[in-house]
Coordinates of C-alpha atoms (C1' of nucleotides) in Angstrom, one line a residue:
Chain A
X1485 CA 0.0 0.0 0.0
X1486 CA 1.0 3.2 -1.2
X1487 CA -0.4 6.3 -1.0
X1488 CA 2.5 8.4 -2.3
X1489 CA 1.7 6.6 -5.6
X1490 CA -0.6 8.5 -7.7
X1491 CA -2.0 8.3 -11.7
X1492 CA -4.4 10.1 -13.4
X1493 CA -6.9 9.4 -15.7
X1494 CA -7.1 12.8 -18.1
X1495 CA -10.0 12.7 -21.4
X1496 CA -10.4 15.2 -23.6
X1497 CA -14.2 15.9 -23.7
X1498 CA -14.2 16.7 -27.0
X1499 CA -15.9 13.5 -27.3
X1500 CA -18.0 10.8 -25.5
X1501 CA -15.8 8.6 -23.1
X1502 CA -15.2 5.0 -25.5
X1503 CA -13.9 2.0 -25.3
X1504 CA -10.4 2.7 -25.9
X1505 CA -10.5 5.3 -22.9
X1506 CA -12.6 2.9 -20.6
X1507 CA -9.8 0.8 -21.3
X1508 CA -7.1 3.2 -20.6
X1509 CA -9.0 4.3 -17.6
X1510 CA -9.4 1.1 -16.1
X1511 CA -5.8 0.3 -16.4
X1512 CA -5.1 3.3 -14.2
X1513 CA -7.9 2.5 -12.0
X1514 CA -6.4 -1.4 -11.3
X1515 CA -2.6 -0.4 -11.0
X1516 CA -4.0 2.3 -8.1
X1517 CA -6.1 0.0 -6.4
X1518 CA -3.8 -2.5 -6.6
X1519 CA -1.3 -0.3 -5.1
X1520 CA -3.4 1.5 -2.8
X1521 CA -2.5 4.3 -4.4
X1522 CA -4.2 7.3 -5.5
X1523 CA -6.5 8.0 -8.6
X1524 CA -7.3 11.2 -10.2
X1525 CA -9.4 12.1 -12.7
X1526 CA -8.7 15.1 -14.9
X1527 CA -10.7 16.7 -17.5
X1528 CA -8.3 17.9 -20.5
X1529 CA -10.3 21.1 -21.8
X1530 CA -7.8 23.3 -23.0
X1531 CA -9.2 22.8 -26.4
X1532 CA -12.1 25.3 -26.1
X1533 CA -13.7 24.7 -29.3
X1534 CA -14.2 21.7 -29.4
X1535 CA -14.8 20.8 -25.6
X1536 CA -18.3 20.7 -23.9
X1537 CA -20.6 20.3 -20.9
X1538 CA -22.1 17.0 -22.7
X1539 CA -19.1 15.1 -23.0
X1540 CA -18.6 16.2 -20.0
X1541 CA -21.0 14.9 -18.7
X1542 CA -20.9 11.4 -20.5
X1543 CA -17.4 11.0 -19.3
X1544 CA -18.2 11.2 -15.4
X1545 CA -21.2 9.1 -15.9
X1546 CA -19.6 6.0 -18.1
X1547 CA -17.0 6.2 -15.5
X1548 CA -19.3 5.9 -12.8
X1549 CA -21.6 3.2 -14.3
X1550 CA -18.4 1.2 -14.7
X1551 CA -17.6 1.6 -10.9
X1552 CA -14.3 3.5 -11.6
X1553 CA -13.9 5.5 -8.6
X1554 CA -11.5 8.4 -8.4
X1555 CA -9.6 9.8 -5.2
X1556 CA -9.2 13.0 -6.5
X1557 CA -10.9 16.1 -9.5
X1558 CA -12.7 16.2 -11.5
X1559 CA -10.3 18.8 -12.2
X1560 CA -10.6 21.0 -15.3
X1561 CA -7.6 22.7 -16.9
X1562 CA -9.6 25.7 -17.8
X1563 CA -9.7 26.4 -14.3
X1564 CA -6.0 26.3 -13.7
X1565 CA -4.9 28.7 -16.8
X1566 CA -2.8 31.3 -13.8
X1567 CA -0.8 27.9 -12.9
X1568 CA 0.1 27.5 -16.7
X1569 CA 1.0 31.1 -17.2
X1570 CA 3.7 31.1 -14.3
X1571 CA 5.2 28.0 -15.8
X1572 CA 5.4 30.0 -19.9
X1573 CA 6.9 32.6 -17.9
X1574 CA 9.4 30.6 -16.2
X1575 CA 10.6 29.1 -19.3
X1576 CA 10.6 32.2 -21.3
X1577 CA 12.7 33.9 -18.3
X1578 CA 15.4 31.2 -18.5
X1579 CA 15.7 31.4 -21.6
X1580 CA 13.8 27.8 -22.5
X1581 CA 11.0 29.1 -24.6
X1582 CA 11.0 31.6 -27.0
X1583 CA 8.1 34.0 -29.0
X1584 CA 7.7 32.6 -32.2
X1585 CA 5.6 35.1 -35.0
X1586 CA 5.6 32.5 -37.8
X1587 CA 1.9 32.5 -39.0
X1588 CA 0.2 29.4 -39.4
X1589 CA -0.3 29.3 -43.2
X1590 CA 4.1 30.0 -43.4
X1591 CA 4.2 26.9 -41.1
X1592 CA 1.9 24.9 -43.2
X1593 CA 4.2 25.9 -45.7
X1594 CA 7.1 24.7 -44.1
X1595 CA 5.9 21.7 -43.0
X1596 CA 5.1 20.5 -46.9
X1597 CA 8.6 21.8 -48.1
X1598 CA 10.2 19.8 -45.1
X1599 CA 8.6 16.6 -46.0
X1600 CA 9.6 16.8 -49.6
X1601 CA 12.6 17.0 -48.9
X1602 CA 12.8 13.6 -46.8
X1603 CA 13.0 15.5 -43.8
X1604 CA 11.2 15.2 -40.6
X1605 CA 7.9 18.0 -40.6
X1606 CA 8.8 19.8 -38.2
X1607 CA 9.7 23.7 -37.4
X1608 CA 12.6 25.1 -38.7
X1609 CA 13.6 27.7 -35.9
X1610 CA 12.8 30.6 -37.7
X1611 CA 12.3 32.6 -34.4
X1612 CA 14.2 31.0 -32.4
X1613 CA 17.1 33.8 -32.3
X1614 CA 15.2 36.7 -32.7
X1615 CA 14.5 39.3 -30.3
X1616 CA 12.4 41.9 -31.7
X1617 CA 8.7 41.5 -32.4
X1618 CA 7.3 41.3 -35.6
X1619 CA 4.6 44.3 -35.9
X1620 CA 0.7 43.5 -36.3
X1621 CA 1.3 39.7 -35.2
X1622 CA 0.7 37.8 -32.2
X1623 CA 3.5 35.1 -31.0
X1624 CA 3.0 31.7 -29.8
X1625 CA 5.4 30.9 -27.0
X1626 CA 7.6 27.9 -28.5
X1627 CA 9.6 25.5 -26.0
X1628 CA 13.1 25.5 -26.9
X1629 CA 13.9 21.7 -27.8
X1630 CA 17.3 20.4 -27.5
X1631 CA 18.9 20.1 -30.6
X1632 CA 21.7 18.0 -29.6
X1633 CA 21.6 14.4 -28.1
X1634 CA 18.7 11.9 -27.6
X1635 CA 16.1 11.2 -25.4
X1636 CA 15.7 7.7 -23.6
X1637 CA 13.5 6.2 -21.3
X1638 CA 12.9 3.1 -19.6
X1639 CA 8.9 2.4 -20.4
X1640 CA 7.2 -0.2 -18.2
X1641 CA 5.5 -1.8 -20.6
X1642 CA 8.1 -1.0 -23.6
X1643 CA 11.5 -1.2 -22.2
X1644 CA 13.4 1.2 -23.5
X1645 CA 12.5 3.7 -26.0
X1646 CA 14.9 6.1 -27.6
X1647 CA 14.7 9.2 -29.6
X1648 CA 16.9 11.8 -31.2
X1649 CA 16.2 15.4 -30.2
X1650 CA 17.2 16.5 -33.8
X1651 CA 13.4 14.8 -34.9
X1652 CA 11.8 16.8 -32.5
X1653 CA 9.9 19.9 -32.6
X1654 CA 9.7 23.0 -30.8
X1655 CA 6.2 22.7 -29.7
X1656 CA 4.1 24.8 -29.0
X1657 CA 3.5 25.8 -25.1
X1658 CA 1.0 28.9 -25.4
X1659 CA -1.3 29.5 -28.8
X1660 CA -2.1 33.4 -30.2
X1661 CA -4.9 33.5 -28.2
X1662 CA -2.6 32.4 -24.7
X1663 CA -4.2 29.3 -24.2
X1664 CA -2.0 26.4 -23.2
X1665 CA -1.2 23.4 -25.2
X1666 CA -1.4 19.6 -24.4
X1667 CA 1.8 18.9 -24.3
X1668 CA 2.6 21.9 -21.9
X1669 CA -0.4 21.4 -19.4
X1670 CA -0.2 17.5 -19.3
X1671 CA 3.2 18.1 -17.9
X1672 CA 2.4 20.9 -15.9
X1673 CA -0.5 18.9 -14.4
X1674 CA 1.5 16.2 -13.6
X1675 CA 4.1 17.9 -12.4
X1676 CA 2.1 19.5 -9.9
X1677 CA -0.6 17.0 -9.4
X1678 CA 2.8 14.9 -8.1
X1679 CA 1.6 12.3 -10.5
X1680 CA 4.4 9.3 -10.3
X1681 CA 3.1 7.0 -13.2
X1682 CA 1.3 8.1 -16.5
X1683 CA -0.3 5.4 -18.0
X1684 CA -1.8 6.4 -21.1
X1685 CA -2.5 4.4 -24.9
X1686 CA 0.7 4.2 -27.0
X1687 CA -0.8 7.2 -29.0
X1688 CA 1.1 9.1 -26.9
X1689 CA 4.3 7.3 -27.5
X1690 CA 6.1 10.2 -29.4
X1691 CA 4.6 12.8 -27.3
X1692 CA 6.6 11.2 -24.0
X1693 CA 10.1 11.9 -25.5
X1694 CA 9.0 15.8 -26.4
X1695 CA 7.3 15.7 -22.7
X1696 CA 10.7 14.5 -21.0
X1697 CA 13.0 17.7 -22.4
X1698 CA 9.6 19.7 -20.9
X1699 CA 10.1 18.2 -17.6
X1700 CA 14.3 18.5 -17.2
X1701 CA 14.2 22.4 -18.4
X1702 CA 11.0 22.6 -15.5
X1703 CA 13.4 21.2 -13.3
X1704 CA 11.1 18.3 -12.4
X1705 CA 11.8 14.7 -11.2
X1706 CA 9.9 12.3 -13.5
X1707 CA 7.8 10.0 -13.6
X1708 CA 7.5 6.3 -15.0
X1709 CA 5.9 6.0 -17.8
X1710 CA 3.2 3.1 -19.2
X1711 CA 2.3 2.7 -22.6
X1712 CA -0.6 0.8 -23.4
X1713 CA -1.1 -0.5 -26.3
X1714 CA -3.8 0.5 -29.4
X1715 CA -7.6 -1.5 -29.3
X1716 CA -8.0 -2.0 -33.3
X1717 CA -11.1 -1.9 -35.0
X1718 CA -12.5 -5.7 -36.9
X1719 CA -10.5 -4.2 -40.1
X1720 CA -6.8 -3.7 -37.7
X1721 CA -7.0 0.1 -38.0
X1722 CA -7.9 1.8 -34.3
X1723 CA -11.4 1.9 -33.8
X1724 CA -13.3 4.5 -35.3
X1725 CA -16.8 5.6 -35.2
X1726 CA -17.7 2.8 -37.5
X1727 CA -16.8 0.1 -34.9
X1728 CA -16.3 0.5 -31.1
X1729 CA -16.1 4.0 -30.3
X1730 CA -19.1 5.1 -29.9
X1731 CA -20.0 6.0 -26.2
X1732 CA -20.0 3.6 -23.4
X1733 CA -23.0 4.7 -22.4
X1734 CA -24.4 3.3 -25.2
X1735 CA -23.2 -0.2 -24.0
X1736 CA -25.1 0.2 -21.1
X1737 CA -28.2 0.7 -23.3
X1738 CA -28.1 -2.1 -25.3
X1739 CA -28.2 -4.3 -22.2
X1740 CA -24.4 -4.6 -21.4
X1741 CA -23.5 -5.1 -18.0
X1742 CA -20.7 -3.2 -16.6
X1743 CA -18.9 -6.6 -15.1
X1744 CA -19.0 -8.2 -18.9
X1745 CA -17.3 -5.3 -20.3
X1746 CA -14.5 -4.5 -17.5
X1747 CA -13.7 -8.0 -18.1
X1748 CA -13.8 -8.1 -21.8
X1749 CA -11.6 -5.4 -21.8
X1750 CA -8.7 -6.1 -19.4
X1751 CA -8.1 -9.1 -21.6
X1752 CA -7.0 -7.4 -24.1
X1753 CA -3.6 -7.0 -23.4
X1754 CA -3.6 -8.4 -20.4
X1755 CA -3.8 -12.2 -19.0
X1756 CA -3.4 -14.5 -16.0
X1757 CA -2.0 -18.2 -17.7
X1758 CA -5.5 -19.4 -18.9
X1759 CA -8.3 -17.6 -16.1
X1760 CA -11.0 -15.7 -19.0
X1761 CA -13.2 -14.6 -16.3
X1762 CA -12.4 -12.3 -13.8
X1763 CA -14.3 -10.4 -10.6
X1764 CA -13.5 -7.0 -10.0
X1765 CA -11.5 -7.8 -6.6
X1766 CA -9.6 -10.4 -8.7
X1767 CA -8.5 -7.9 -10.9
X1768 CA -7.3 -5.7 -8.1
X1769 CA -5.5 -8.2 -6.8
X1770 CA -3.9 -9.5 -9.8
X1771 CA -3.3 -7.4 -12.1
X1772 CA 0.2 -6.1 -12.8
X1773 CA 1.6 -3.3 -15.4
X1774 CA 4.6 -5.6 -16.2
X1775 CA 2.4 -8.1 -17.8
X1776 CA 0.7 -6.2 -20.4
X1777 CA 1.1 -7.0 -23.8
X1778 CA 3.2 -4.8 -26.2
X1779 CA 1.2 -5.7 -29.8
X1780 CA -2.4 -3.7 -30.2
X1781 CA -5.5 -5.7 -30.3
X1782 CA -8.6 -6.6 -32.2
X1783 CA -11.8 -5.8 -30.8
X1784 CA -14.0 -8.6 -30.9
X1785 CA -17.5 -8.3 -30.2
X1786 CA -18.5 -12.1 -29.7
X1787 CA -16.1 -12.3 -27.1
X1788 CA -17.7 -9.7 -25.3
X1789 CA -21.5 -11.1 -26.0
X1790 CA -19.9 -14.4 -24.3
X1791 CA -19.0 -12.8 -21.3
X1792 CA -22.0 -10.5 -21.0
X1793 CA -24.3 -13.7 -21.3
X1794 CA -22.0 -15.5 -18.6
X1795 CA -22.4 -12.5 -16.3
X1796 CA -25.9 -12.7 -16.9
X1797 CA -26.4 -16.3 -16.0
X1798 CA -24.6 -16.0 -13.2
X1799 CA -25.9 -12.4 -12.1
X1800 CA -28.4 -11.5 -9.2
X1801 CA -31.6 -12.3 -10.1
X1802 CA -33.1 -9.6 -8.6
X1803 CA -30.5 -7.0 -10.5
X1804 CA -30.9 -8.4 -13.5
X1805 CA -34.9 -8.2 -13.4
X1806 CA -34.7 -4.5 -12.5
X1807 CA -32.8 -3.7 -15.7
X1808 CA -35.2 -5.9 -17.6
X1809 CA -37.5 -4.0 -16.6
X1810 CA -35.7 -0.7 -17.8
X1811 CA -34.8 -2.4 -21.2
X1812 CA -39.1 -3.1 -21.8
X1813 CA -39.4 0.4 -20.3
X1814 CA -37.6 1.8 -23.1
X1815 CA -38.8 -0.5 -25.8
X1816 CA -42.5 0.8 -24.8
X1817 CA -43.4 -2.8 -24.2
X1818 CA -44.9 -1.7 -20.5
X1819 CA -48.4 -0.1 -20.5
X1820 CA -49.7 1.4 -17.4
X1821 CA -52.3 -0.8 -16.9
X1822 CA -50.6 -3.9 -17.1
X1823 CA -51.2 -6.0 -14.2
X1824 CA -48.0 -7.8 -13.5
X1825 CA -47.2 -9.4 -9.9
X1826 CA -44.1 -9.0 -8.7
X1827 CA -41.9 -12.4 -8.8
X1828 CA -43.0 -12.1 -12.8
X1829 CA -39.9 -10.7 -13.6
X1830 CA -37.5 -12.8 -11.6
X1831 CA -39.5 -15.6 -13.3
X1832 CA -38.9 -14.4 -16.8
X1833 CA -35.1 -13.5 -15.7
X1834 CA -34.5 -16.8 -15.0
X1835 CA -36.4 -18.2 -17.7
X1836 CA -34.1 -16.3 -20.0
X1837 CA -31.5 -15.7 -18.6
X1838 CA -29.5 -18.4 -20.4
X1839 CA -30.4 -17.7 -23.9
X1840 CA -29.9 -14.1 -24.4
X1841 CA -26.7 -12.5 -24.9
X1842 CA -28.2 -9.0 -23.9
X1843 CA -30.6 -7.4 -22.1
X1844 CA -32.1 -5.7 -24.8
X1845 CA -32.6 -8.7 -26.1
X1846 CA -33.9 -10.4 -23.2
X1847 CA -36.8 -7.6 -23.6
X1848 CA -36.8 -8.6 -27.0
X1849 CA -37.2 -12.5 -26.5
X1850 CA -39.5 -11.4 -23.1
X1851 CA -42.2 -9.1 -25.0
X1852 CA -44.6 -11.7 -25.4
X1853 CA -44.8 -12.0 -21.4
X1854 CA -45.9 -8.4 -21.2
X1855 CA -47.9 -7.0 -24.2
X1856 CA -51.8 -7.4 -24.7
X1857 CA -51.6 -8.3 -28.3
X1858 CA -49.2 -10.8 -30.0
X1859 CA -48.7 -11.1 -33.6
X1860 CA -48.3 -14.5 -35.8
X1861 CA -44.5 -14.8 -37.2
X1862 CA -46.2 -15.8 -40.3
X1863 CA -44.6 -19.3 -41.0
X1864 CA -44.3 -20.2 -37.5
X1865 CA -48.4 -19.7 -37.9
X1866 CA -48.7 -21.7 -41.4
X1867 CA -46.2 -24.3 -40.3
X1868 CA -47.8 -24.6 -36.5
X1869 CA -51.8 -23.5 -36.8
X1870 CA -53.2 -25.6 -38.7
X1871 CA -57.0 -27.2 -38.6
X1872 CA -55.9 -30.7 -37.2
X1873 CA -54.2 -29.2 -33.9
X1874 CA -57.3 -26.8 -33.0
X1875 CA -59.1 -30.3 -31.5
X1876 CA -55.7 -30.6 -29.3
X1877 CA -55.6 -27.0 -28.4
X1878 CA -59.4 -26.9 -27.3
X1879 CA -58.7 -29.8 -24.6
X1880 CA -55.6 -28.2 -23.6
X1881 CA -57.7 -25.3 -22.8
X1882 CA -60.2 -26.7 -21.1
X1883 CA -58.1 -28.7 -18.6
X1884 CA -55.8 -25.4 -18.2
X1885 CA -59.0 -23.5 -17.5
X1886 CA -59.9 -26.1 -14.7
X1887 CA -56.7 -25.9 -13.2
X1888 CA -56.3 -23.5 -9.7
X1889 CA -52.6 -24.4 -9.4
X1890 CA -50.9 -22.7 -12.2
X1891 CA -47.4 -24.2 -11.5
X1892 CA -45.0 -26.0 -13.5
X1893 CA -45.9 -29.4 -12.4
X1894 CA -49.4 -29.6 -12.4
X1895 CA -49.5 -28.0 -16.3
X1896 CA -46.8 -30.7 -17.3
X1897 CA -49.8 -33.3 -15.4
X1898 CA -52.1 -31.7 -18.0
X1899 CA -49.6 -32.6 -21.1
X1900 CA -49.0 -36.0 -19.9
X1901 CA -52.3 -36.9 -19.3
X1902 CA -52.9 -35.0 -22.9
X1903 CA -50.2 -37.1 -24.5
X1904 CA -51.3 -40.2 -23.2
X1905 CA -55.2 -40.1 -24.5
X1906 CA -53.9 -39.2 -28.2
X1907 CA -50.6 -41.3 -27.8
X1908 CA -48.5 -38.0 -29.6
X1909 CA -45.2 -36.8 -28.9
X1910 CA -44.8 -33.7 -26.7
X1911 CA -43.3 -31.7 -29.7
X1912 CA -46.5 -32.1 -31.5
X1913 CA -48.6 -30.1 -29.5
X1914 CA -46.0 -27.8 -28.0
X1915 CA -44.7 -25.9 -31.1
X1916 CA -48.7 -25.0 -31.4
X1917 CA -49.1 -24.1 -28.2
X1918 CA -45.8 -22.3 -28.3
X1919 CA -47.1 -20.1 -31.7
X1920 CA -50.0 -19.4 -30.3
X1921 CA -48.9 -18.4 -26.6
X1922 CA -45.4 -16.4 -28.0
X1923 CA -46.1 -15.9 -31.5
X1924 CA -42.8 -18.4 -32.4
X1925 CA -41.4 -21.1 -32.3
X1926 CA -38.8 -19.4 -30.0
X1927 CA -39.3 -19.6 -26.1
X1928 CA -38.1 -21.3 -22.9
X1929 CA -39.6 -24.5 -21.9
X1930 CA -43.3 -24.6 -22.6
X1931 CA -44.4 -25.3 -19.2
X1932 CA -42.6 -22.3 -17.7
X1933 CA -44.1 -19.8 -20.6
X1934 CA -47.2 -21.0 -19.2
X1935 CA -46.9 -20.7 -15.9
X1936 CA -45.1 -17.5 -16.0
X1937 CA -47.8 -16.3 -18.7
X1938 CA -51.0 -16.8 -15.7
X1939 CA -54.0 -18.4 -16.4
X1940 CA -55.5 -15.4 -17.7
X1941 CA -53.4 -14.7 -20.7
X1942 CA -52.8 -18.3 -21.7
X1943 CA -56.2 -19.2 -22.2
X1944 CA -56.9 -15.7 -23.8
X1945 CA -54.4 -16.6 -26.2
X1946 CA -55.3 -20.5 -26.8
X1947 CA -58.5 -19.0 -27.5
X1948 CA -57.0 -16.7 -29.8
X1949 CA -55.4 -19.4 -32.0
X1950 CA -58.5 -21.7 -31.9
X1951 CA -60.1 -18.5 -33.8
X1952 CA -57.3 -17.8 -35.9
X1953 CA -57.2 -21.5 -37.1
X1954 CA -60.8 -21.9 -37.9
X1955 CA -61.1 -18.2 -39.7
X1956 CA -58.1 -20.0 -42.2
X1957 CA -59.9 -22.8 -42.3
X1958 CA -62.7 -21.3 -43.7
X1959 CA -61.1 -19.0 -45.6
X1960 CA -59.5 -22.0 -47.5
X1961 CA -62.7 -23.4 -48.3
X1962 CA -63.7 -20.7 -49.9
X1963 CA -60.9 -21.3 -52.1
X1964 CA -58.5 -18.3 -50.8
Chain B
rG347 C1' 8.3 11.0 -46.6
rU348 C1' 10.8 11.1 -41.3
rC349 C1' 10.8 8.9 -36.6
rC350 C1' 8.9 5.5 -32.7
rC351 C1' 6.6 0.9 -31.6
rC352 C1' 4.8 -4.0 -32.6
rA353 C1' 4.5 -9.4 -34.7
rU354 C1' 1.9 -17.3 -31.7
rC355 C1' -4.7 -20.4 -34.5
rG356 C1' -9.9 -15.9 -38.0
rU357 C1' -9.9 -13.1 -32.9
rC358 C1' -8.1 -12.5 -27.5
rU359 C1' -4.1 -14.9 -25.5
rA360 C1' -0.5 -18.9 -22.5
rG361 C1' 4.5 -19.6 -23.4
rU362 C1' 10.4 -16.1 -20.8
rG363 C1' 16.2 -21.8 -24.4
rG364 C1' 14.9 -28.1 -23.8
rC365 C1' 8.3 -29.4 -20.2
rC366 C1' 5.8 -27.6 -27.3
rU367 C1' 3.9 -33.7 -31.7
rA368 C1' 2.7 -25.2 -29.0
rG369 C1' -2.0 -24.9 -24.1
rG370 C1' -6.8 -22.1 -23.0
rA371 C1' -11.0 -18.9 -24.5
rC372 C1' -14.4 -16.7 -28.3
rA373 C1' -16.1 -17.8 -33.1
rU374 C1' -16.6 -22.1 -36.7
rC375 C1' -17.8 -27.4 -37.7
rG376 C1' -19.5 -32.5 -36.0
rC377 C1' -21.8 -35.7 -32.2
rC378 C1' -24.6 -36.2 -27.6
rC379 C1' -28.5 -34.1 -24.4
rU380 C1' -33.5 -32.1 -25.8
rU381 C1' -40.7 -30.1 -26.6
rU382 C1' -38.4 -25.4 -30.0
rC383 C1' -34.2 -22.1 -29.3
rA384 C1' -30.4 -21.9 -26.1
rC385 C1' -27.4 -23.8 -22.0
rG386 C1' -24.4 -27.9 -21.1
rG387 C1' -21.1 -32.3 -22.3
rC388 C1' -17.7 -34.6 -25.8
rG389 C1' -14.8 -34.0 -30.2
rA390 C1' -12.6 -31.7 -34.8
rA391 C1' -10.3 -28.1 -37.8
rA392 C1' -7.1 -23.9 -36.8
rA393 C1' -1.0 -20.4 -35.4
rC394 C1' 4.9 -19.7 -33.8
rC395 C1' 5.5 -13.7 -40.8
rG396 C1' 10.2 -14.8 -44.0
rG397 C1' 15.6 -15.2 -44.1
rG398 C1' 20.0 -15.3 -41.7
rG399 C1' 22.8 -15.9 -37.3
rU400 C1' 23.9 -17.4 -31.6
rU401 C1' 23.5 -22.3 -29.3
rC402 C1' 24.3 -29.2 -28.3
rG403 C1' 19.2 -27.2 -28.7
rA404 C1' 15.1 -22.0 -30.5
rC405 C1' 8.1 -19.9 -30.4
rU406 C1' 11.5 -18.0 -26.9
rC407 C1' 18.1 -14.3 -27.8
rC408 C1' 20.5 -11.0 -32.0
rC409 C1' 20.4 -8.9 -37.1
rC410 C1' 18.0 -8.0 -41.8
rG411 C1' 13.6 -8.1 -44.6
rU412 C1' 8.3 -8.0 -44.8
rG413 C1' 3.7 -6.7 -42.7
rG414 C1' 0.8 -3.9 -39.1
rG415 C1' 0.1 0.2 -35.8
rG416 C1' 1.2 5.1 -34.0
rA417 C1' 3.3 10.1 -34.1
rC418 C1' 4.8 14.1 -37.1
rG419 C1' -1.3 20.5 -35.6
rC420 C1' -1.8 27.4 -32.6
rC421 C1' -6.2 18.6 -31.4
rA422 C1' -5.7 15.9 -27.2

RNA sequence: GUCCCCAUCGUCUAGUGGCCUAGGACAUCGCCCUUUCACGGCGAAAACCGGGGUUCGACUCCCCGUGGGGACGCCA
């Protein structure tokens, strides 16, 4: 247990919180816990444009659903811009960063002539040496790179990673309009935030050797650094709107369960010998920076369906049927005035519970339990309600209708005694009674559709059918 | 184009020089169970990118090639 250990989780809410950041974030959230250290969660704003309340919004909550706690923030750069001015100062007074007046169609410019001439894009130091303004224009502040020399460092996932300072840049620290760049405030937040290990996705590879010449002209002691790797998309590039990266939120609405997809996601990249399922306080316990993979990986929804129905199978009854209930909410499959008792959706839970993947499609596969009217799928009905089954049905719901035990057992006593007068098979008369109780041929067992149906609508229903058959039956007559 | 990084079944991965005729999981296929669909059980097919080294011995170490990803913004 350390509590001098801290990390930080820092989105850019200039976009919904996705997969690739859940993953990132949970990452950070595991190491901390797993260290009993601290995390902190830090909302990178500085790009004012393009940054809102929304996403915002949609970060804390995805976070939240997930159960990834933080110690420490929200904070938001925009409120911190006085600590971010003392550092450009700092840097300028030493000497370390410089006004630069170059305007940004010259650097365009620059950047094209550079690369057609196989060098790196980067800025050629035009400013760098000057000391007078340029009239009419307003500077950027530019950090003074290193021109010599190469950077190193010892990445804990990586190993070592090496670059030259001559393919570096002089970044930008402060834009025209003296707003702070990532670069500068990531390491000025981390600097001061005392953060000791910055995990992040291996996007930021390149940026970490720029961000090390930031932190030894600041003076600061640094700290290690993680780099996880890329989740691709199903076609190996990284996940685009397309595939995966819409909001996590949107997981949560199409019946995902939080457990499935922390799960899902710390296996890719990570592993313990051949374990596939996890608990949270497994994780916590386990997991370990050291042993995450190097090479990206492919998203892979099956995967995650398979763990979401395993969490579902093995998930609290009583959970589950609350966010059934949400999913039928939603679908407008609840009227007001239906009258359904309270174990009904426990019942249909674990009726379902091992054939759906989802919860939205456990709604799906659980509409017929809840709606007034069902509708015929139309060759389940051709194939299923036909005139020499309505004689079948009509006894069926007859002995149903006597019944004042509605369980499981006694309407299997029904069938049997059913089966035995007409010497059929049980699949003979339950596809019919399936259609005409579900609509298809689709259901759990057919005793527990009944029983979890109530008297009421079953023999509604079987009455329903009988109707439907003979109406067929006489419209074929007629020649139709 | 320049630089950085990566490379085991279709996919996620185990493997840290001999235990590997390469293990598990998802997906796929077959069989069994079965009132439908699932679940479950059993089984099959399926991979060390290529070439050089190092070594008594390489999936494991080194080099080159190839392929993939990432970065190169007054975005983060």
């Amino acid at each position: 247990m350390d509590a001098d250990i801290r990390v930080r989780f820092a989105p850019s809410p200039t976009g919904h919180l996705h997969l690739g950041g859940v993953r990132t974030a949970l990452f950070n959230w595991l190491f901390a816990r797993h260290q009993g250290a601290k995390f902190i969660l830090r909302i990178e704003d500085t790009d004012r444009s393009r940054s809102t309340e929304e996403y915002i919004h949609s970060i804390l909550e995805g976070l939240s659903w997930l159960g990834l706690d933080w110690d420490e923030g929200p904070y938001r750069q925009t409120e911190r811009s006085g600590i971010y001015r003392t550092y450009a100062e700092q840097l300028l007074a030493e000497g370390k960063a410089y006004y630069c007046y170059c305007s940004a169609e010259e650097l365009e410019q620059k950047r094209i002539a550079a690369q057609k001439r196989g060098q790196p894009p980067k800025y050629d130091g035009t400013c760098r040496e000057r000391n007078t303004p340029i009239p009419d224009r307003v500077p950027v502040i530019r950090f003074k790179t290193p021109q010599e020399g190469e950077v190193s460092f010892q990445d804990i996932i990586r190993g070592q990673v090496t670059v030259a300072n001559s393919q570096l840049d002089d970044l930008i620290l402060v834009r025209s309009d003296s707003t702070p760049t990532y670069n500068f405030v990531n390491v000025v937040d981390d600097i001061t935030m005392a953060i000791t290990h910055v995990i992040r996705g291996d996007d930021h590879l390149t940026n970490t050797s720029r961000q090390i010449n930031l932190y030894m002209a600041l003076g600061a002691p640094m700290p290690a650094f993680a780099h996880l790797p890329m989740i691709l998309g199903p076609d190996k590039a990284r996940l685009s709107k397309r595939h995966g990266a819409e909001s996590i939120l949107t997981y949560r609405e199409k019946g995902y369960l939080p457990e499935a997809l922390i799960n899902y996601l710390v296996r890719l990249g990570w592993a313990y010998g051949d374990q596939e399922i996890f608990s949270k306080e497994e994780l916590i316990e386990l997991f370990e920076l050291e042993k995450v993979n190097k090479a990206p990986a492919v998203f892979n929804q099956e995967k995650l369906l398979w763990l979401n129905n395993h969490y579902i199978k093995t998930g609290n009854i009583n959970r589950m049927a609350e966010l059934l209930e949400d999913q039928l909410k939603r679908k407008g499959s609840l009227n007001q005035d239906n009258q359904i008792s309270l174990d009904t959706f426990p019942r249909v839970v674990k009726s379902l519970q091992e054939r759906c993947k989802t919860l939205e499609e456990m709604a799906e596969a659980a509409e017929y339990f809840f709606k007034e009217e069902i509708s015929y799928d139309a060759q389940a009905a051709r194939k299923f309600l036909r005139p020499d089954i309505a004689p079948l049905l009509e006894e069926l719901l007859r002995r149903l209708g006597q019944l004042t035990d509605f369980s499981e057992a006694a309407i299997q006593e029904v069938f049997s005694y059913i089966l035995s007068q007409h010497t059929i098979k049980l699949v003979n008369i339950a596809q019919p009674v399936r259609v005409s109780l579900t609509g298809g041929t689709v259901s759990p067992g057919i005793y527990e559709v009944i029983s979890i149906m109530g008297k009421e609508k079953v023999l509604g229903r079987l009455q329903k059918a009988l109707e439907y058959i003979e109406g067929h039956e006489a419209a074929t007559a007629l020649g139709h």
